[in-house]
PDB file of C-alpha atoms in Angstrom:
ATOM      1  CA  UNK C   1     -43.373 -12.485 -19.790  1.00  0.00           C
ATOM      2  CA  UNK C   2     -41.894 -16.288 -20.020  1.00  0.00           C
ATOM      3  CA  UNK C   3     -39.013 -15.135 -21.969  1.00  0.00           C
ATOM      4  CA  UNK C   4     -37.765 -12.513 -20.187  1.00  0.00           C
ATOM      5  CA  UNK C   5     -35.548 -14.916 -18.478  1.00  0.00           C
ATOM      6  CA  UNK C   6     -33.830 -16.196 -21.604  1.00  0.00           C
ATOM      7  CA  UNK C   7     -33.964 -13.037 -22.606  1.00  0.00           C
ATOM      8  CA  UNK C   8     -31.799 -11.970 -19.935  1.00  0.00           C
ATOM      9  CA  UNK C   9     -29.252 -14.749 -19.542  1.00  0.00           C
ATOM     10  CA  UNK C  10     -28.792 -14.373 -23.358  1.00  0.00           C
ATOM     11  CA  UNK C  11     -27.757 -10.713 -22.378  1.00  0.00           C
ATOM     12  CA  UNK C  12     -25.613 -11.909 -19.615  1.00  0.00           C
ATOM     13  CA  UNK C  13     -21.427 -11.998 -20.591  1.00  0.00           C
ATOM     14  CA  UNK C  14     -20.275 -15.271 -21.417  1.00  0.00           C
ATOM     15  CA  UNK C  15     -17.035 -14.356 -19.649  1.00  0.00           C
ATOM     16  CA  UNK C  16     -15.582 -11.819 -17.594  1.00  0.00           C
ATOM     17  CA  UNK C  17     -14.470  -8.239 -18.908  1.00  0.00           C
ATOM     18  CA  UNK C  18     -11.608  -6.544 -16.638  1.00  0.00           C
ATOM     19  CA  UNK C  19     -12.501  -3.248 -17.820  1.00  0.00           C
ATOM     20  CA  UNK C  20     -15.923  -3.240 -17.135  1.00  0.00           C
ATOM     21  CA  UNK C  21     -15.517  -4.213 -13.977  1.00  0.00           C
ATOM     22  CA  UNK C  22     -12.986  -1.691 -13.551  1.00  0.00           C
ATOM     23  CA  UNK C  23     -15.753   0.985 -14.501  1.00  0.00           C
ATOM     24  CA  UNK C  24     -18.397  -0.146 -12.554  1.00  0.00           C
ATOM     25  CA  UNK C  25     -16.173  -0.465  -9.711  1.00  0.00           C
ATOM     26  CA  UNK C  26     -16.426   2.362  -6.314  1.00  0.00           C
ATOM     27  CA  UNK C  27     -14.310   4.997  -6.186  1.00  0.00           C
ATOM     28  CA  UNK C  28     -12.175   3.819  -3.759  1.00  0.00           C
ATOM     29  CA  UNK C  29     -11.880   0.037  -5.554  1.00  0.00           C
ATOM     30  CA  UNK C  30     -10.930   1.696  -8.600  1.00  0.00           C
ATOM     31  CA  UNK C  31      -8.318   3.387  -6.999  1.00  0.00           C
ATOM     32  CA  UNK C  32      -7.128   0.875  -5.267  1.00  0.00           C
ATOM     33  CA  UNK C  33      -6.703  -1.148  -8.668  1.00  0.00           C
ATOM     34  CA  UNK C  34      -4.745   1.827 -10.134  1.00  0.00           C
ATOM     35  CA  UNK C  35      -2.611   1.664  -7.725  1.00  0.00           C
ATOM     36  CA  UNK C  36      -2.304  -1.992  -7.847  1.00  0.00           C
ATOM     37  CA  UNK C  37      -1.714  -1.739 -11.547  1.00  0.00           C
ATOM     38  CA  UNK C  38       0.663   1.347 -11.680  1.00  0.00           C
ATOM     39  CA  UNK C  39       2.616  -0.771  -8.967  1.00  0.00           C
ATOM     40  CA  UNK C  40       2.839  -3.869 -11.361  1.00  0.00           C
ATOM     41  CA  UNK C  41       3.732  -1.881 -14.176  1.00  0.00           C
ATOM     42  CA  UNK C  42       6.532  -0.722 -12.300  1.00  0.00           C
ATOM     43  CA  UNK C  43       7.546  -4.233 -10.804  1.00  0.00           C
ATOM     44  CA  UNK C  44       7.915  -5.096 -14.668  1.00  0.00           C
ATOM     45  CA  UNK C  45      10.403  -2.417 -15.176  1.00  0.00           C
ATOM     46  CA  UNK C  46      12.775  -3.285 -12.223  1.00  0.00           C
ATOM     47  CA  UNK C  47      12.434  -6.826 -13.704  1.00  0.00           C
ATOM     48  CA  UNK C  48      13.259  -6.002 -17.207  1.00  0.00           C
ATOM     49  CA  UNK C  49      16.328  -3.431 -16.004  1.00  0.00           C
ATOM     50  CA  UNK C  50      17.897  -5.405 -13.461  1.00  0.00           C
ATOM     51  CA  UNK C  51      18.120  -8.497 -15.495  1.00  0.00           C
ATOM     52  CA  UNK C  52      19.784  -6.913 -18.052  1.00  0.00           C
ATOM     53  CA  UNK C  53      22.382  -4.338 -15.551  1.00  0.00           C
ATOM     54  CA  UNK C  54      22.732  -8.164 -13.609  1.00  0.00           C
ATOM     55  CA  UNK C  55      23.680  -9.806 -16.804  1.00  0.00           C
ATOM     56  CA  UNK C  56      25.990  -7.262 -18.066  1.00  0.00           C
ATOM     57  CA  UNK C  57      27.794  -6.953 -14.788  1.00  0.00           C
ATOM     58  CA  UNK C  58      28.558 -10.447 -14.945  1.00  0.00           C
ATOM     59  CA  UNK C  59      29.807 -10.674 -18.507  1.00  0.00           C
ATOM     60  CA  UNK C  60      32.232  -7.531 -17.303  1.00  0.00           C
ATOM     61  CA  UNK C  61      33.141  -9.111 -14.164  1.00  0.00           C
ATOM     62  CA  UNK C  62      34.314 -12.128 -15.841  1.00  0.00           C
ATOM     63  CA  UNK C  63      36.546 -10.374 -18.408  1.00  0.00           C
ATOM     64  CA  UNK C  64      38.160  -8.092 -15.981  1.00  0.00           C
ATOM     65  CA  UNK C  65      39.110 -10.400 -13.945  1.00  0.00           C
ATOM     66  CA  UNK C  66      40.716 -12.269 -16.648  1.00  0.00           C
ATOM     67  CA  UNK C  67      42.745  -9.352 -17.301  1.00  0.00           C
ATOM     68  CA  UNK C  68      43.446  -7.903 -13.948  1.00  0.00           C
ATOM     69  CA  UNK C  69      45.085 -11.179 -13.193  1.00  0.00           C
ATOM     70  CA  UNK C  70      46.961 -11.733 -16.349  1.00  0.00           C
ATOM     71  CA  UNK C  71      48.593  -8.458 -15.700  1.00  0.00           C
ATOM     72  CA  UNK C  72      52.085  -8.068 -13.601  1.00  0.00           C
ATOM     73  CA  UNK C  73      51.402  -4.372 -11.763  1.00  0.00           C
ATOM     74  CA  UNK C  74      48.190  -4.551 -10.359  1.00  0.00           C
ATOM     75  CA  UNK C  75      49.141  -0.515  -9.297  1.00  0.00           C
ATOM     76  CA  UNK C  76      49.498   0.260 -12.832  1.00  0.00           C
ATOM     77  CA  UNK C  77      46.754  -1.459 -14.212  1.00  0.00           C
ATOM     78  CA  UNK C  78      44.265  -0.046 -11.210  1.00  0.00           C
ATOM     79  CA  UNK C  79      45.287   3.180 -11.975  1.00  0.00           C
ATOM     80  CA  UNK C  80      45.042   2.833 -16.258  1.00  0.00           C
ATOM     81  CA  UNK C  81      41.949   0.830 -15.964  1.00  0.00           C
ATOM     82  CA  UNK C  82      39.711   2.684 -13.965  1.00  0.00           C
ATOM     83  CA  UNK C  83      36.322   1.884 -14.054  1.00  0.00           C
ATOM     84  CA  UNK C  84      34.399   3.503 -11.979  1.00  0.00           C
ATOM     85  CA  UNK C  85      30.996   1.683 -13.092  1.00  0.00           C
ATOM     86  CA  UNK C  86      32.285  -1.994 -12.391  1.00  0.00           C
ATOM     87  CA  UNK C  87      31.696  -2.797  -8.216  1.00  0.00           C
ATOM     88  CA  UNK C  88      34.944  -5.770  -9.155  1.00  0.00           C
ATOM     89  CA  UNK C  89      37.165  -2.587 -10.639  1.00  0.00           C
ATOM     90  CA  UNK C  90      36.026  -0.429  -7.443  1.00  0.00           C
ATOM     91  CA  UNK C  91      37.301  -2.941  -4.854  1.00  0.00           C
ATOM     92  CA  UNK C  92      40.418  -3.349  -6.744  1.00  0.00           C
ATOM     93  CA  UNK C  93      40.593   0.011  -6.663  1.00  0.00           C
ATOM     94  CA  UNK C  94      39.958   0.335  -3.086  1.00  0.00           C
ATOM     95  CA  UNK C  95      42.194  -2.360  -2.105  1.00  0.00           C
ATOM     96  CA  UNK C  96      45.224  -0.456  -4.044  1.00  0.00           C
ATOM     97  CA  UNK C  97      44.374   2.807  -2.759  1.00  0.00           C
ATOM     98  CA  UNK C  98      45.802   1.414   1.019  1.00  0.00           C
ATOM     99  CA  UNK C  99      47.989  -1.015  -0.004  1.00  0.00           C
ATOM    100  CA  UNK C 100      49.735   2.824  -1.574  1.00  0.00           C
ATOM    101  CA  UNK C 101      49.026   4.441   1.508  1.00  0.00           C
ATOM    102  CA  UNK C 102      49.889   2.201   3.968  1.00  0.00           C
ATOM    103  CA  UNK C 103      53.846   1.215   1.994  1.00  0.00           C
ATOM    104  CA  UNK C 104      54.530   4.746   1.240  1.00  0.00           C
ATOM    105  CA  UNK C 105      56.217   5.422   4.510  1.00  0.00           C
ATOM    106  CA  UNK C 106      59.100   2.969   6.242  1.00  0.00           C
ATOM    107  CA  UNK C 107      59.201   1.050   7.817  1.00  0.00           C
ATOM    108  CA  UNK C 108      56.005  -0.799   6.269  1.00  0.00           C
ATOM    109  CA  UNK C 109      53.408  -2.322   9.520  1.00  0.00           C
ATOM    110  CA  UNK C 110      53.210  -5.378   7.231  1.00  0.00           C
ATOM    111  CA  UNK C 111      50.176  -6.871   9.774  1.00  0.00           C
ATOM    112  CA  UNK C 112      48.517  -3.944   9.710  1.00  0.00           C
ATOM    113  CA  UNK C 113      48.886  -2.967   6.212  1.00  0.00           C
ATOM    114  CA  UNK C 114      47.474  -6.439   5.801  1.00  0.00           C
ATOM    115  CA  UNK C 115      44.274  -5.763   7.770  1.00  0.00           C
ATOM    116  CA  UNK C 116      44.011  -1.943   6.575  1.00  0.00           C
ATOM    117  CA  UNK C 117      43.672  -3.806   2.918  1.00  0.00           C
ATOM    118  CA  UNK C 118      40.882  -6.686   4.038  1.00  0.00           C
ATOM    119  CA  UNK C 119      39.033  -3.772   5.974  1.00  0.00           C
ATOM    120  CA  UNK C 120      38.840  -1.527   2.903  1.00  0.00           C
ATOM    121  CA  UNK C 121      37.909  -3.918   0.471  1.00  0.00           C
ATOM    122  CA  UNK C 122      35.331  -5.842   2.796  1.00  0.00           C
ATOM    123  CA  UNK C 123      33.654  -2.738   2.968  1.00  0.00           C
ATOM    124  CA  UNK C 124      33.941  -2.040  -0.523  1.00  0.00           C
ATOM    125  CA  UNK C 125      32.547  -5.272  -1.043  1.00  0.00           C
ATOM    126  CA  UNK C 126      29.755  -4.701   1.181  1.00  0.00           C
ATOM    127  CA  UNK C 127      28.836  -1.527  -0.308  1.00  0.00           C
ATOM    128  CA  UNK C 128      28.486  -2.443  -3.647  1.00  0.00           C
ATOM    129  CA  UNK C 129      25.993  -5.054  -2.778  1.00  0.00           C
ATOM    130  CA  UNK C 130      24.182  -3.003  -1.022  1.00  0.00           C
ATOM    131  CA  UNK C 131      23.973  -0.829  -4.085  1.00  0.00           C
ATOM    132  CA  UNK C 132      23.062  -3.515  -6.297  1.00  0.00           C
ATOM    133  CA  UNK C 133      20.367  -4.600  -3.792  1.00  0.00           C
ATOM    134  CA  UNK C 134      18.525  -1.416  -3.305  1.00  0.00           C
ATOM    135  CA  UNK C 135      15.998  -1.275  -5.745  1.00  0.00           C
ATOM    136  CA  UNK C 136      15.288  -4.683  -4.705  1.00  0.00           C
ATOM    137  CA  UNK C 137      13.577  -3.338  -1.608  1.00  0.00           C
ATOM    138  CA  UNK C 138      10.557  -2.219  -3.829  1.00  0.00           C
ATOM    139  CA  UNK C 139      10.284  -5.814  -5.350  1.00  0.00           C
ATOM    140  CA  UNK C 140       9.630  -6.750  -1.554  1.00  0.00           C
ATOM    141  CA  UNK C 141       7.956  -3.938  -0.006  1.00  0.00           C
ATOM    142  CA  UNK C 142       4.955  -5.065  -3.607  1.00  0.00           C
ATOM    143  CA  UNK C 143       4.955  -8.500  -2.650  1.00  0.00           C
ATOM    144  CA  UNK C 144       4.772  -8.115   1.074  1.00  0.00           C
ATOM    145  CA  UNK C 145       1.672  -5.207   0.754  1.00  0.00           C
ATOM    146  CA  UNK C 146       0.274  -5.854  -2.824  1.00  0.00           C
ATOM    147  CA  UNK C 147      -2.178  -8.676  -1.223  1.00  0.00           C
ATOM    148  CA  UNK C 148      -3.010  -6.363   1.620  1.00  0.00           C
ATOM    149  CA  UNK C 149      -4.147  -3.791  -0.394  1.00  0.00           C
ATOM    150  CA  UNK C 150      -5.834  -5.729  -3.122  1.00  0.00           C
ATOM    151  CA  UNK C 151      -7.780  -7.289   0.411  1.00  0.00           C
ATOM    152  CA  UNK C 152      -8.707  -3.712   1.493  1.00  0.00           C
ATOM    153  CA  UNK C 153     -10.702  -3.126  -1.889  1.00  0.00           C
ATOM    154  CA  UNK C 154     -12.126  -6.309  -1.780  1.00  0.00           C
ATOM    155  CA  UNK C 155     -13.685  -5.639   2.106  1.00  0.00           C
ATOM    156  CA  UNK C 156     -14.220  -2.399   0.840  1.00  0.00           C
ATOM    157  CA  UNK C 157     -16.264  -3.285  -2.300  1.00  0.00           C
ATOM    158  CA  UNK C 158     -18.152  -6.745  -0.361  1.00  0.00           C
ATOM    159  CA  UNK C 159     -18.913  -3.655   2.326  1.00  0.00           C
ATOM    160  CA  UNK C 160     -20.724  -1.507  -0.347  1.00  0.00           C
ATOM    161  CA  UNK C 161     -22.688  -4.486  -1.551  1.00  0.00           C
ATOM    162  CA  UNK C 162     -23.785  -5.673   1.605  1.00  0.00           C
ATOM    163  CA  UNK C 163     -24.848  -1.842   2.010  1.00  0.00           C
ATOM    164  CA  UNK C 164     -27.250  -2.118  -1.264  1.00  0.00           C
ATOM    165  CA  UNK C 165     -28.599  -4.910  -0.066  1.00  0.00           C
ATOM    166  CA  UNK C 166     -29.772  -3.305   2.790  1.00  0.00           C
ATOM    167  CA  UNK C 167     -31.058  -0.243   0.531  1.00  0.00           C
ATOM    168  CA  UNK C 168     -33.048  -2.441  -1.822  1.00  0.00           C
ATOM    169  CA  UNK C 169     -34.219  -4.922   0.827  1.00  0.00           C
ATOM    170  CA  UNK C 170     -33.216  -8.209  -0.951  1.00  0.00           C
ATOM    171  CA  UNK C 171     -30.393 -10.710  -0.316  1.00  0.00           C
ATOM    172  CA  UNK C 172     -30.775 -11.925  -3.975  1.00  0.00           C
ATOM    173  CA  UNK C 173     -27.650 -12.881  -5.855  1.00  0.00           C
ATOM    174  CA  UNK C 174     -28.538 -10.631  -8.798  1.00  0.00           C
ATOM    175  CA  UNK C 175     -28.215  -7.392  -5.836  1.00  0.00           C
ATOM    176  CA  UNK C 176     -24.619  -8.737  -4.456  1.00  0.00           C
ATOM    177  CA  UNK C 177     -22.988 -10.321  -6.901  1.00  0.00           C
ATOM    178  CA  UNK C 178     -21.731  -7.474  -9.470  1.00  0.00           C
ATOM    179  CA  UNK C 179     -20.284  -5.597  -6.341  1.00  0.00           C
ATOM    180  CA  UNK C 180     -18.274  -9.006  -4.831  1.00  0.00           C
ATOM    181  CA  UNK C 181     -17.344  -9.701  -8.623  1.00  0.00           C
ATOM    182  CA  UNK C 182     -15.307  -5.769  -8.907  1.00  0.00           C
ATOM    183  CA  UNK C 183     -14.781  -6.514  -5.436  1.00  0.00           C
ATOM    184  CA  UNK C 184     -12.562  -9.476  -5.521  1.00  0.00           C
ATOM    185  CA  UNK C 185     -10.999  -8.317  -9.195  1.00  0.00           C
ATOM    186  CA  UNK C 186      -9.328  -5.595  -6.771  1.00  0.00           C
ATOM    187  CA  UNK C 187      -7.741  -8.641  -4.973  1.00  0.00           C
ATOM    188  CA  UNK C 188      -6.687 -10.662  -8.252  1.00  0.00           C
ATOM    189  CA  UNK C 189      -4.667  -7.111  -9.399  1.00  0.00           C
ATOM    190  CA  UNK C 190      -2.937  -7.416  -5.954  1.00  0.00           C
ATOM    191  CA  UNK C 191      -2.161 -10.884  -6.523  1.00  0.00           C
ATOM    192  CA  UNK C 192      -0.854 -10.479 -10.010  1.00  0.00           C
ATOM    193  CA  UNK C 193       0.955  -7.390  -9.154  1.00  0.00           C
ATOM    194  CA  UNK C 194       2.517  -9.696  -5.427  1.00  0.00           C
ATOM    195  CA  UNK C 195       3.482 -12.708  -7.611  1.00  0.00           C
ATOM    196  CA  UNK C 196       5.865 -11.846  -9.875  1.00  0.00           C
ATOM    197  CA  UNK C 197       7.870  -9.236  -7.371  1.00  0.00           C
ATOM    198  CA  UNK C 198       7.886 -12.160  -4.982  1.00  0.00           C
ATOM    199  CA  UNK C 199       9.926 -14.753  -7.699  1.00  0.00           C
ATOM    200  CA  UNK C 200      11.813 -11.310  -8.913  1.00  0.00           C
ATOM    201  CA  UNK C 201      12.846 -10.465  -5.238  1.00  0.00           C
ATOM    202  CA  UNK C 202      13.940 -13.943  -4.691  1.00  0.00           C
ATOM    203  CA  UNK C 203      15.553 -14.563  -7.940  1.00  0.00           C
ATOM    204  CA  UNK C 204      17.407 -11.790  -8.028  1.00  0.00           C
ATOM    205  CA  UNK C 205      18.487 -11.638  -4.657  1.00  0.00           C
ATOM    206  CA  UNK C 206      20.199 -15.137  -5.237  1.00  0.00           C
ATOM    207  CA  UNK C 207      22.000 -13.377  -8.108  1.00  0.00           C
ATOM    208  CA  UNK C 208      23.432 -10.515  -5.586  1.00  0.00           C
ATOM    209  CA  UNK C 209      24.435 -12.356  -3.564  1.00  0.00           C
ATOM    210  CA  UNK C 210      26.528 -14.866  -6.207  1.00  0.00           C
ATOM    211  CA  UNK C 211      28.159 -11.549  -7.251  1.00  0.00           C
ATOM    212  CA  UNK C 212      28.601 -10.567  -3.563  1.00  0.00           C
ATOM    213  CA  UNK C 213      30.644 -14.043  -3.018  1.00  0.00           C
ATOM    214  CA  UNK C 214      32.605 -13.471  -5.907  1.00  0.00           C
ATOM    215  CA  UNK C 215      33.636 -10.024  -5.418  1.00  0.00           C
ATOM    216  CA  UNK C 216      34.952 -11.285  -1.966  1.00  0.00           C
ATOM    217  CA  UNK C 217      36.495 -13.860  -3.375  1.00  0.00           C
ATOM    218  CA  UNK C 218      37.955 -11.477  -5.723  1.00  0.00           C
ATOM    219  CA  UNK C 219      39.534  -9.461  -3.054  1.00  0.00           C
ATOM    220  CA  UNK C 220      40.332 -12.247  -0.664  1.00  0.00           C
ATOM    221  CA  UNK C 221      42.939 -13.595  -3.920  1.00  0.00           C
ATOM    222  CA  UNK C 222      44.058  -9.593  -4.230  1.00  0.00           C
ATOM    223  CA  UNK C 223      44.942  -9.556  -0.463  1.00  0.00           C
ATOM    224  CA  UNK C 224      46.712 -12.716  -0.946  1.00  0.00           C
ATOM    225  CA  UNK C 225      48.607 -11.512  -3.487  1.00  0.00           C
ATOM    226  CA  UNK C 226      49.441  -8.355  -1.895  1.00  0.00           C
ATOM    227  CA  UNK C 227      50.405  -9.431   0.987  1.00  0.00           C
ATOM    228  CA  UNK C 228      53.044 -11.937  -0.501  1.00  0.00           C
ATOM    229  CA  UNK C 229      54.300  -9.056  -1.559  1.00  0.00           C
ATOM    230  CA  UNK C 230      54.695  -7.695   1.667  1.00  0.00           C
ATOM    231  CA  UNK C 231      56.739 -10.694   2.593  1.00  0.00           C
ATOM    232  CA  UNK C 232      59.054 -10.020  -0.347  1.00  0.00           C
ATOM    233  CA  UNK C 233      59.665  -6.402   0.142  1.00  0.00           C
ATOM    234  CA  UNK C 234      60.059  -7.397   4.126  1.00  0.00           C
TER     235      UNK C 234
END
């Protein structure tokens, strides 16, 4: 009989087993953990896909702008290089489309044409930035909500642990420790999902802002070039 404590100590696990914690958890806690794991997987899919996408966009935007400013006829370049998949190209197309409409009839209202071209390109820049940032909303949601979802699982598990104390009429740590460990595991998974989401959201928001600023500078430069052409035509 004296050897029983030592046998129990020897049988105790030497480290935390996440899978065993999940299997031993309450159904509600298991549902919380599954939801958080799925959210974490989706977060990492967004991180990988958005990283590749923003990298490609930046590289292709640089090449497009170099080719665009090397041409002498912006209108023909835009017509020949209709790049539906490139934000900078759509901004250029919006400006040139408004240019064609505004200069089709004579006499040309130069000030009105300038304002309409600027408005068309600014609207397109904003639309492109919104489209790029659309998927980042999920990262923001997970980053802000996941810790509270994990905390809900933890609270539920601790409630079950205290309920076990009442049933067994014992406040021994051995009675409540397993339930509390399973409950705290939910909070750990919530943080595991939230931390990468917050970091990625901040990083990607910065990159989207930089790309938006680059498109705006491109639009401003195109607007200045078209304004000079209006002066010459006038």
